[in-house]
mmCIF file of C-alpha atoms and ligand atoms in Angstrom:
data_model
loop_
_atom_site.group_PDB
_atom_site.id
_atom_site.type_symbol
_atom_site.label_atom_id
_atom_site.label_comp_id
_atom_site.label_asym_id
_atom_site.label_seq_id
_atom_site.Cartn_x
_atom_site.Cartn_y
_atom_site.Cartn_z
ATOM 1 C CA MET E 1 0.000 0.000 0.000
ATOM 2 C CA PRO E 2 2.601 2.643 0.858
ATOM 3 C CA ALA E 3 4.283 1.986 -2.480
ATOM 4 C CA ALA E 4 0.965 2.314 -4.341
ATOM 5 C CA ARG E 5 0.173 5.549 -2.506
ATOM 6 C CA SER E 6 3.542 7.026 -3.280
ATOM 7 C CA GLN E 7 3.150 6.119 -6.961
ATOM 8 C CA ALA E 8 -0.273 7.764 -7.002
ATOM 9 C CA ASN E 9 1.149 10.891 -5.358
ATOM 10 C CA GLY E 10 3.889 10.894 -7.982
ATOM 11 C CA CYS E 11 1.239 10.818 -10.724
ATOM 12 C CA VAL E 12 -0.675 13.719 -9.178
ATOM 13 C CA ARG E 13 2.508 15.739 -8.926
ATOM 14 C CA ALA E 14 3.401 14.915 -12.531
ATOM 15 C CA ILE E 15 -0.083 15.909 -13.752
ATOM 16 C CA SER E 16 -0.062 19.203 -11.851
ATOM 17 C CA ARG E 17 3.424 20.027 -13.171
ATOM 18 C CA THR E 18 2.340 19.143 -16.704
ATOM 19 C CA ALA E 19 -0.738 21.349 -16.324
ATOM 20 C CA GLY E 20 1.560 24.181 -15.212
ATOM 21 C CA SER E 21 3.644 23.880 -18.365
ATOM 22 C CA ALA E 22 0.767 23.102 -20.764
ATOM 23 C CA GLY E 23 1.153 26.436 -22.590
ATOM 24 C CA TRP E 24 4.839 25.827 -23.076
ATOM 25 C CA LEU E 25 4.224 22.269 -24.286
ATOM 26 C CA LEU E 26 1.661 23.480 -26.845
ATOM 27 C CA ALA E 27 4.121 26.075 -28.138
ATOM 28 C CA PHE E 28 6.816 23.394 -28.253
ATOM 29 C CA ARG E 29 4.474 21.173 -30.295
ATOM 30 C CA ALA E 30 3.705 24.020 -32.699
ATOM 31 C CA ASN E 31 7.436 24.633 -33.141
ATOM 32 C CA SER E 32 7.998 20.926 -33.833
ATOM 33 C CA ARG E 33 6.082 21.061 -37.139
ATOM 34 C CA PRO E 34 8.344 20.109 -40.070
ATOM 35 C CA ASP E 35 8.340 23.634 -41.542
ATOM 36 C CA ARG E 36 9.261 25.177 -38.167
ATOM 37 C CA ILE E 37 12.031 22.626 -37.639
ATOM 38 C CA VAL E 38 13.569 23.645 -40.979
ATOM 39 C CA GLU E 39 13.218 27.333 -40.105
ATOM 40 C CA ASN E 40 14.857 26.798 -36.699
ATOM 41 C CA ALA E 41 17.629 24.709 -38.253
ATOM 42 C CA ARG E 42 18.411 27.550 -40.685
ATOM 43 C CA ALA E 43 18.483 30.058 -37.804
ATOM 44 C CA ASN E 44 20.770 27.836 -35.697
ATOM 45 C CA ARG E 45 23.127 26.839 -38.490
ATOM 46 C CA PRO E 46 25.546 29.824 -38.368
ATOM 47 C CA LEU E 47 26.101 29.222 -34.639
ATOM 48 C CA PHE E 48 26.432 25.445 -34.910
ATOM 49 C CA ALA E 49 28.709 25.734 -37.959
ATOM 50 C CA ARG E 50 31.306 27.538 -35.801
ATOM 51 C CA ALA E 51 31.082 25.231 -32.781
ATOM 52 C CA ILE E 52 33.661 22.586 -33.715
ATOM 53 C CA ALA E 53 36.304 25.032 -34.975
ATOM 54 C CA GLU E 54 35.922 27.206 -31.868
ATOM 55 C CA HIS E 55 36.188 24.251 -29.495
ATOM 56 C CA GLU E 56 39.089 22.779 -31.403
ATOM 57 C CA ALA E 57 41.030 26.039 -30.989
ATOM 58 C CA LEU E 58 40.210 26.068 -27.262
ATOM 59 C CA MET E 59 41.158 22.421 -26.857
ATOM 60 C CA LEU E 60 44.509 22.952 -28.548
ATOM 61 C CA GLU E 61 45.176 25.919 -26.284
ATOM 62 C CA SER E 62 44.118 23.939 -23.174
ATOM 63 C CA GLY E 63 46.011 20.754 -23.985
ATOM 64 C CA ALA E 64 42.737 18.842 -24.384
ATOM 65 C CA ALA E 65 42.826 18.103 -28.128
ATOM 66 C CA ARG E 66 43.439 14.405 -27.435
ATOM 67 C CA TYR E 67 39.858 14.070 -26.161
ATOM 68 C CA LEU E 68 38.367 15.189 -29.486
ATOM 69 C CA ARG E 69 37.201 12.220 -31.527
ATOM 70 C CA ARG E 70 36.837 12.968 -35.215
ATOM 71 C CA ASN E 71 35.355 9.704 -36.365
ATOM 72 C CA GLY E 72 31.690 10.736 -36.691
ATOM 73 C CA TRP E 73 28.663 9.003 -35.288
ATOM 74 C CA ILE E 74 26.172 6.420 -36.470
ATOM 75 C CA LYS E 75 22.395 6.345 -36.186
ATOM 76 C CA LEU E 76 20.655 2.999 -36.503
ATOM 77 C CA TYR E 77 17.149 2.422 -37.899
ATOM 78 C CA ARG E 78 15.331 -0.805 -37.185
ATOM 79 C CA SER E 79 12.776 -0.450 -40.016
ATOM 80 C CA GLU E 80 12.869 0.710 -43.645
ATOM 81 C CA ALA E 81 9.922 3.007 -42.851
ATOM 82 C CA ALA E 82 11.893 4.863 -40.162
ATOM 83 C CA PHE E 83 14.759 5.306 -42.587
ATOM 84 C CA GLU E 84 12.498 6.513 -45.436
ATOM 85 C CA ALA E 85 10.906 9.095 -43.105
ATOM 86 C CA LEU E 86 14.379 10.534 -42.623
ATOM 87 C CA ARG E 87 15.056 11.455 -46.259
ATOM 88 C CA PRO E 88 14.019 15.142 -46.020
ATOM 89 C CA ASP E 89 16.367 15.560 -43.018
ATOM 90 C CA LEU E 90 19.264 14.018 -44.928
ATOM 91 C CA GLU E 91 18.659 16.377 -47.834
ATOM 92 C CA LEU E 92 18.450 19.393 -45.523
ATOM 93 C CA ALA E 93 21.726 18.343 -43.855
ATOM 94 C CA ARG E 94 23.460 18.100 -47.231
ATOM 95 C CA GLU E 95 22.156 21.560 -48.113
ATOM 96 C CA PHE E 96 23.856 22.808 -44.925
ATOM 97 C CA GLY E 97 27.086 21.094 -45.966
ATOM 98 C CA VAL E 98 26.776 18.338 -43.337
ATOM 99 C CA PRO E 99 27.598 15.110 -45.204
ATOM 100 C CA ASN E 100 25.894 11.831 -44.348
ATOM 101 C CA GLU E 101 26.204 8.323 -45.733
ATOM 102 C CA PRO E 102 23.207 5.985 -45.720
ATOM 103 C CA LEU E 103 24.348 2.411 -45.019
ATOM 104 C CA ASP E 104 22.877 -1.034 -44.767
ATOM 105 C CA ALA E 105 23.522 -3.217 -41.711
ATOM 106 C CA ALA E 106 26.680 -4.717 -43.213
ATOM 107 C CA GLY E 107 28.064 -1.240 -43.998
ATOM 108 C CA ALA E 108 27.467 -0.091 -40.424
ATOM 109 C CA ARG E 109 29.121 -3.227 -39.059
ATOM 110 C CA LYS E 110 32.203 -2.472 -41.139
ATOM 111 C CA LEU E 111 32.548 0.712 -39.076
ATOM 112 C CA GLU E 112 31.461 -0.842 -35.768
ATOM 113 C CA PRO E 113 31.918 -4.627 -35.926
ATOM 114 C CA SER E 114 30.492 -5.134 -32.407
ATOM 115 C CA LEU E 115 26.997 -3.963 -33.364
ATOM 116 C CA ASN E 116 24.344 -6.625 -33.141
ATOM 117 C CA PRO E 117 22.582 -6.582 -36.551
ATOM 118 C CA VAL E 118 19.084 -6.040 -35.136
ATOM 119 C CA PHE E 119 18.746 -2.943 -37.338
ATOM 120 C CA LYS E 120 18.011 -2.626 -41.055
ATOM 121 C CA ARG E 121 19.548 0.696 -42.018
ATOM 122 C CA ALA E 122 22.024 3.198 -40.650
ATOM 123 C CA VAL E 123 23.320 6.665 -41.397
ATOM 124 C CA PHE E 124 26.951 7.555 -40.829
ATOM 125 C CA TRP E 125 27.624 11.233 -40.115
ATOM 126 C CA PRO E 126 31.396 11.432 -40.732
ATOM 127 C CA HIS E 127 31.925 15.065 -39.758
ATOM 128 C CA VAL E 128 30.265 14.842 -36.353
ATOM 129 C CA VAL E 129 32.807 14.979 -33.547
ATOM 130 C CA SER E 130 32.509 13.698 -29.993
ATOM 131 C CA LEU E 131 34.479 13.772 -26.775
ATOM 132 C CA SER E 132 36.036 10.709 -25.229
ATOM 133 C CA ASN E 133 36.099 12.451 -21.827
ATOM 134 C CA PRO E 134 33.870 15.561 -21.488
ATOM 135 C CA LEU E 135 34.805 16.113 -17.816
ATOM 136 C CA ALA E 136 38.522 16.197 -18.641
ATOM 137 C CA VAL E 137 37.834 18.819 -21.334
ATOM 138 C CA THR E 138 35.832 20.965 -18.903
ATOM 139 C CA LYS E 139 38.637 20.739 -16.334
ATOM 140 C CA ALA E 140 41.238 21.621 -18.978
ATOM 141 C CA TYR E 141 39.218 24.707 -20.010
ATOM 142 C CA ALA E 142 38.915 25.771 -16.349
ATOM 143 C CA ALA E 143 42.674 25.352 -15.824
ATOM 144 C CA ARG E 144 43.416 27.381 -18.963
ATOM 145 C CA PHE E 145 41.034 30.121 -17.804
ATOM 146 C CA ALA E 146 42.880 30.302 -14.472
ATOM 147 C CA ALA E 147 46.286 30.250 -16.190
ATOM 148 C CA LEU E 148 45.243 33.266 -18.264
ATOM 149 C CA GLY E 149 44.407 35.131 -15.056
ATOM 150 C CA GLY E 150 40.698 34.284 -14.890
ATOM 151 C CA VAL E 151 39.234 34.353 -11.388
ATOM 152 C CA THR E 152 36.418 32.107 -10.137
ATOM 153 C CA LEU E 153 34.155 33.362 -7.349
ATOM 154 C CA LYS E 154 31.167 31.595 -5.830
ATOM 155 C CA GLY E 155 27.791 33.209 -5.225
ATOM 156 C CA ASP E 156 24.093 33.049 -5.910
ATOM 157 C CA ALA E 157 23.432 34.493 -9.356
ATOM 158 C CA ARG E 158 19.938 35.518 -8.232
ATOM 159 C CA SER E 159 21.581 38.340 -6.302
ATOM 160 C CA LEU E 160 22.352 40.070 -9.633
ATOM 161 C CA HIS E 161 20.931 43.582 -9.722
ATOM 162 C CA ARG E 162 21.449 46.976 -11.307
ATOM 163 C CA SER E 163 24.000 49.152 -9.550
ATOM 164 C CA GLY E 164 24.538 52.611 -10.957
ATOM 165 C CA GLN E 165 25.345 52.248 -14.665
ATOM 166 C CA GLY E 166 26.444 48.609 -14.236
ATOM 167 C CA TRP E 167 25.623 45.380 -12.434
ATOM 168 C CA ARG E 168 26.369 43.954 -8.996
ATOM 169 C CA VAL E 169 26.314 40.336 -7.815
ATOM 170 C CA ASP E 170 27.009 39.074 -4.278
ATOM 171 C CA THR E 171 29.760 36.490 -3.907
ATOM 172 C CA GLU E 172 31.253 34.668 -0.923
ATOM 173 C CA GLN E 173 34.193 37.068 -1.277
ATOM 174 C CA GLY E 174 31.956 40.161 -1.257
ATOM 175 C CA PRO E 175 30.028 42.137 -3.871
ATOM 176 C CA LEU E 176 31.322 42.244 -7.422
ATOM 177 C CA ASP E 177 30.626 45.189 -9.733
ATOM 178 C CA THR E 178 30.848 44.916 -13.488
ATOM 179 C CA SER E 179 29.631 46.652 -16.623
ATOM 180 C CA GLU E 180 28.575 43.484 -18.481
ATOM 181 C CA VAL E 181 27.143 40.117 -17.474
ATOM 182 C CA VAL E 182 26.806 36.830 -19.335
ATOM 183 C CA VAL E 183 24.004 34.715 -17.886
ATOM 184 C CA ALA E 184 24.987 31.066 -18.451
ATOM 185 C CA LEU E 185 22.689 29.318 -16.015
ATOM 186 C CA GLY E 186 21.211 26.751 -18.384
ATOM 187 C CA PRO E 187 17.583 26.076 -17.531
ATOM 188 C CA TRP E 188 17.891 28.188 -14.366
ATOM 189 C CA ALA E 189 18.461 31.357 -16.422
ATOM 190 C CA PRO E 190 14.844 32.526 -15.901
ATOM 191 C CA ASP E 191 15.531 32.690 -12.111
ATOM 192 C CA VAL E 192 17.792 35.644 -12.822
ATOM 193 C CA LEU E 193 16.218 37.073 -15.958
ATOM 194 C CA GLU E 194 12.534 37.125 -15.021
ATOM 195 C CA PRO E 195 12.958 39.490 -12.038
ATOM 196 C CA LEU E 196 14.758 41.775 -14.512
ATOM 197 C CA GLY E 197 11.736 41.694 -16.825
ATOM 198 C CA LEU E 198 13.269 39.333 -19.419
ATOM 199 C CA LYS E 199 11.154 36.311 -20.254
ATOM 200 C CA LEU E 200 12.814 33.282 -21.847
ATOM 201 C CA PRO E 201 10.566 30.474 -23.126
ATOM 202 C CA MET E 202 12.546 27.848 -21.206
ATOM 203 C CA GLN E 203 11.418 24.679 -19.415
ATOM 204 C CA PHE E 204 13.204 21.912 -17.580
ATOM 205 C CA LYS E 205 13.493 18.617 -19.379
ATOM 206 C CA ARG E 206 14.954 16.031 -17.090
ATOM 207 C CA GLY E 207 16.928 13.271 -18.798
ATOM 208 C CA TYR E 208 17.696 9.791 -17.537
ATOM 209 C CA HIS E 209 20.790 7.818 -18.324
ATOM 210 C CA ARG E 210 22.873 4.924 -17.144
ATOM 211 C CA HIS E 211 26.422 3.803 -17.636
ATOM 212 C CA PHE E 212 27.208 0.233 -18.572
ATOM 213 C CA LYS E 213 30.520 -1.520 -18.739
ATOM 214 C CA THR E 214 31.097 -3.195 -22.078
ATOM 215 C CA GLU E 215 32.879 -6.386 -22.888
ATOM 216 C CA THR E 216 36.497 -5.652 -23.703
ATOM 217 C CA SER E 217 35.984 -7.830 -26.760
ATOM 218 C CA ALA E 218 33.065 -5.686 -28.047
ATOM 219 C CA PRO E 219 34.100 -2.055 -27.971
ATOM 220 C CA LEU E 220 32.465 0.870 -29.776
ATOM 221 C CA SER E 221 34.760 3.506 -31.183
ATOM 222 C CA ARG E 222 32.220 6.283 -31.767
ATOM 223 C CA PRO E 223 28.758 7.341 -30.541
ATOM 224 C CA VAL E 224 25.966 5.098 -31.802
ATOM 225 C CA VAL E 225 22.298 6.056 -31.557
ATOM 226 C CA ASP E 226 19.607 3.414 -31.753
ATOM 227 C CA VAL E 227 16.822 5.629 -33.059
ATOM 228 C CA ALA E 228 14.003 3.060 -32.963
ATOM 229 C CA ALA E 229 14.321 2.650 -29.226
ATOM 230 C CA VAL E 230 13.884 6.393 -28.640
ATOM 231 C CA THR E 231 10.126 5.867 -28.860
ATOM 232 C CA SER E 232 10.119 3.065 -26.318
ATOM 233 C CA LEU E 233 10.292 4.017 -22.660
ATOM 234 C CA ARG E 234 11.117 0.504 -21.620
ATOM 235 C CA ARG E 235 14.267 0.177 -23.661
ATOM 236 C CA TRP E 236 17.324 2.348 -23.285
ATOM 237 C CA SER E 237 17.216 4.493 -26.332
ATOM 238 C CA ARG E 238 20.695 5.641 -27.148
ATOM 239 C CA ALA E 239 24.122 4.276 -26.666
ATOM 240 C CA PHE E 240 26.761 6.954 -26.502
ATOM 241 C CA ALA E 241 30.263 5.534 -26.408
ATOM 242 C CA HIS E 242 31.968 8.157 -24.297
ATOM 243 C CA HIS E 243 34.799 5.839 -23.326
ATOM 244 C CA ARG E 244 35.998 2.732 -25.027
ATOM 245 C CA ARG E 245 35.006 0.521 -22.134
ATOM 246 C CA ARG E 246 31.812 2.296 -21.110
ATOM 247 C CA ILE E 247 28.495 2.802 -22.844
ATOM 248 C CA ARG E 248 26.058 5.426 -21.740
ATOM 249 C CA GLY E 249 22.443 4.573 -22.337
ATOM 250 C CA ALA E 250 20.207 7.637 -22.346
ATOM 251 C CA GLY E 251 16.494 7.086 -22.399
ATOM 252 C CA CYS E 252 13.399 9.183 -22.094
ATOM 253 C CA GLY E 253 13.122 12.761 -20.906
ATOM 254 C CA SER E 254 10.359 14.216 -18.790
ATOM 255 C CA HIS E 255 9.101 17.693 -18.106
ATOM 256 C CA ALA E 256 9.384 17.041 -14.424
ATOM 257 C CA GLY E 257 10.324 20.337 -12.866
ATOM 258 C CA ALA E 258 13.565 21.716 -11.607
ATOM 259 C CA VAL E 259 16.058 20.338 -9.153
ATOM 260 C CA ARG E 260 17.678 23.303 -7.495
ATOM 261 C CA PRO E 261 21.496 23.237 -7.593
ATOM 262 C CA SER E 262 23.061 23.044 -4.149
HETATM 263 C C1 FAD K 1 20.981 13.499 -18.407
HETATM 264 C C2 FAD K 1 21.522 14.453 -19.431
HETATM 265 C C3 FAD K 1 22.371 13.995 -20.437
HETATM 266 C C4 FAD K 1 22.908 14.866 -21.381
HETATM 267 N N1 FAD K 1 23.756 14.366 -22.330
HETATM 268 C C5 FAD K 1 24.336 15.200 -23.232
HETATM 269 C C6 FAD K 1 25.292 14.721 -24.180
HETATM 270 O O1 FAD K 1 25.628 13.545 -24.213
HETATM 271 N N2 FAD K 1 25.829 15.601 -25.052
HETATM 272 C C7 FAD K 1 25.495 16.918 -25.031
HETATM 273 O O2 FAD K 1 26.030 17.678 -25.842
HETATM 274 N N3 FAD K 1 24.595 17.398 -24.142
HETATM 275 C C8 FAD K 1 24.022 16.580 -23.244
HETATM 276 N N4 FAD K 1 23.117 17.051 -22.328
HETATM 277 C C9 FAD K 1 22.752 18.466 -22.402
HETATM 278 C C10 FAD K 1 23.853 19.315 -21.737
HETATM 279 O O3 FAD K 1 24.119 18.806 -20.451
HETATM 280 C C11 FAD K 1 23.353 20.755 -21.638
HETATM 281 O O4 FAD K 1 22.963 21.201 -22.915
HETATM 282 C C12 FAD K 1 24.482 21.654 -21.129
HETATM 283 O O5 FAD K 1 24.913 21.208 -19.880
HETATM 284 C C13 FAD K 1 23.981 23.075 -21.026
HETATM 285 O O6 FAD K 1 25.088 23.843 -20.564
HETATM 286 P P1 FAD K 1 24.877 25.212 -19.858
HETATM 287 O O7 FAD K 1 26.237 25.692 -19.453
HETATM 288 O O8 FAD K 1 24.024 26.092 -20.736
HETATM 289 O O9 FAD K 1 23.986 24.926 -18.570
HETATM 290 P P2 FAD K 1 24.266 23.953 -17.333
HETATM 291 O O10 FAD K 1 25.274 22.890 -17.662
HETATM 292 O O11 FAD K 1 22.906 23.519 -16.844
HETATM 293 O O12 FAD K 1 24.946 24.935 -16.267
HETATM 294 C C14 FAD K 1 24.185 25.871 -15.516
HETATM 295 C C15 FAD K 1 24.912 26.056 -14.185
HETATM 296 O O13 FAD K 1 24.309 27.129 -13.456
HETATM 297 C C16 FAD K 1 24.320 26.780 -12.072
HETATM 298 N N5 FAD K 1 23.284 27.588 -11.370
HETATM 299 C C17 FAD K 1 21.932 27.490 -11.451
HETATM 300 N N6 FAD K 1 21.338 28.410 -10.682
HETATM 301 C C18 FAD K 1 22.343 29.123 -10.098
HETATM 302 C C19 FAD K 1 22.373 30.246 -9.205
HETATM 303 N N7 FAD K 1 21.242 30.824 -8.745
HETATM 304 N N8 FAD K 1 23.562 30.752 -8.830
HETATM 305 C C20 FAD K 1 24.739 30.197 -9.294
HETATM 306 N N9 FAD K 1 24.780 29.141 -10.123
HETATM 307 C C21 FAD K 1 23.592 28.612 -10.528
HETATM 308 C C22 FAD K 1 24.008 25.291 -12.070
HETATM 309 O O14 FAD K 1 24.442 24.702 -10.850
HETATM 310 C C23 FAD K 1 24.842 24.825 -13.284
HETATM 311 O O15 FAD K 1 26.162 24.489 -12.889
HETATM 312 C C24 FAD K 1 22.572 16.220 -21.357
HETATM 313 C C25 FAD K 1 21.717 16.710 -20.340
HETATM 314 C C26 FAD K 1 21.205 15.838 -19.396
HETATM 315 C C27 FAD K 1 20.299 16.395 -18.295
#
């Protein structure tokens, strides 16, 4: 009984949260129409097109270039229908100068021999890069920032307020005054921006993932996404090979509210 009650309470909480974000979800749905996706992709492209070159320069400078894997990624499709539905996306990607190579199961297994051939088709995206160790890259960037004279202070960003012609934020080392501020709080950005009258259409999407050890005899050398499983909540949907001996399975996401950072 206690377990059943707690599940029921969980459902009520989930429903009330969903009701709270219904407007956002409807807008999200409207923006997920094929024509809007293309429009958004065109708007994002200039930014995304610079991302790899900018990070590569930073990685070289920070001594982290060894974590950059330039061997692309593979998406797997378990049915011909799922693959056929993808054709407009492949054409749009080519228009943006993002090459992709449709493969059959044998072609994909030439790239990743450990894949179990439970899929019918695959697409290899050769220019996609990935990181073998994202945490090491973040630490290398932080060390480089400090080496260049960057200073890190801790404080609650919600204390940001106007002060004269500039801005002031409270830190554990005292107040800090500055003329410009970059708000990089991820989904918590509205905490700071809304009191300043700036409304961002942002919502929390909580993701779930798990790490699995792989057999030494069956490694993956690049990220592999099993697209068919994305629609199934019971199966782990994606396998990202962050490390040679570890697979990260990332599954569903939920609009389940925020967890406040400590
Ligand atoms: C489970 C999961 C898996 C993911 N996997 C991938 C992946 O494989 N590849 C990928 O590219 N992306 C992945 N993402 C997405 C990626 O993590 C985010 O896009 C990225 O972290 C966003 O970076 P950010 O710097 O904008 O925000 P965040 O990384 O969210 O950083 C915001 C920071 O602000 C801090 N903060 C919040 N409020 C305050 C406050 N009041 N005062 C001070 N500090 C505050 C938070 O503690 C946090 O450190 C994943 C996300 C999740 C949840």
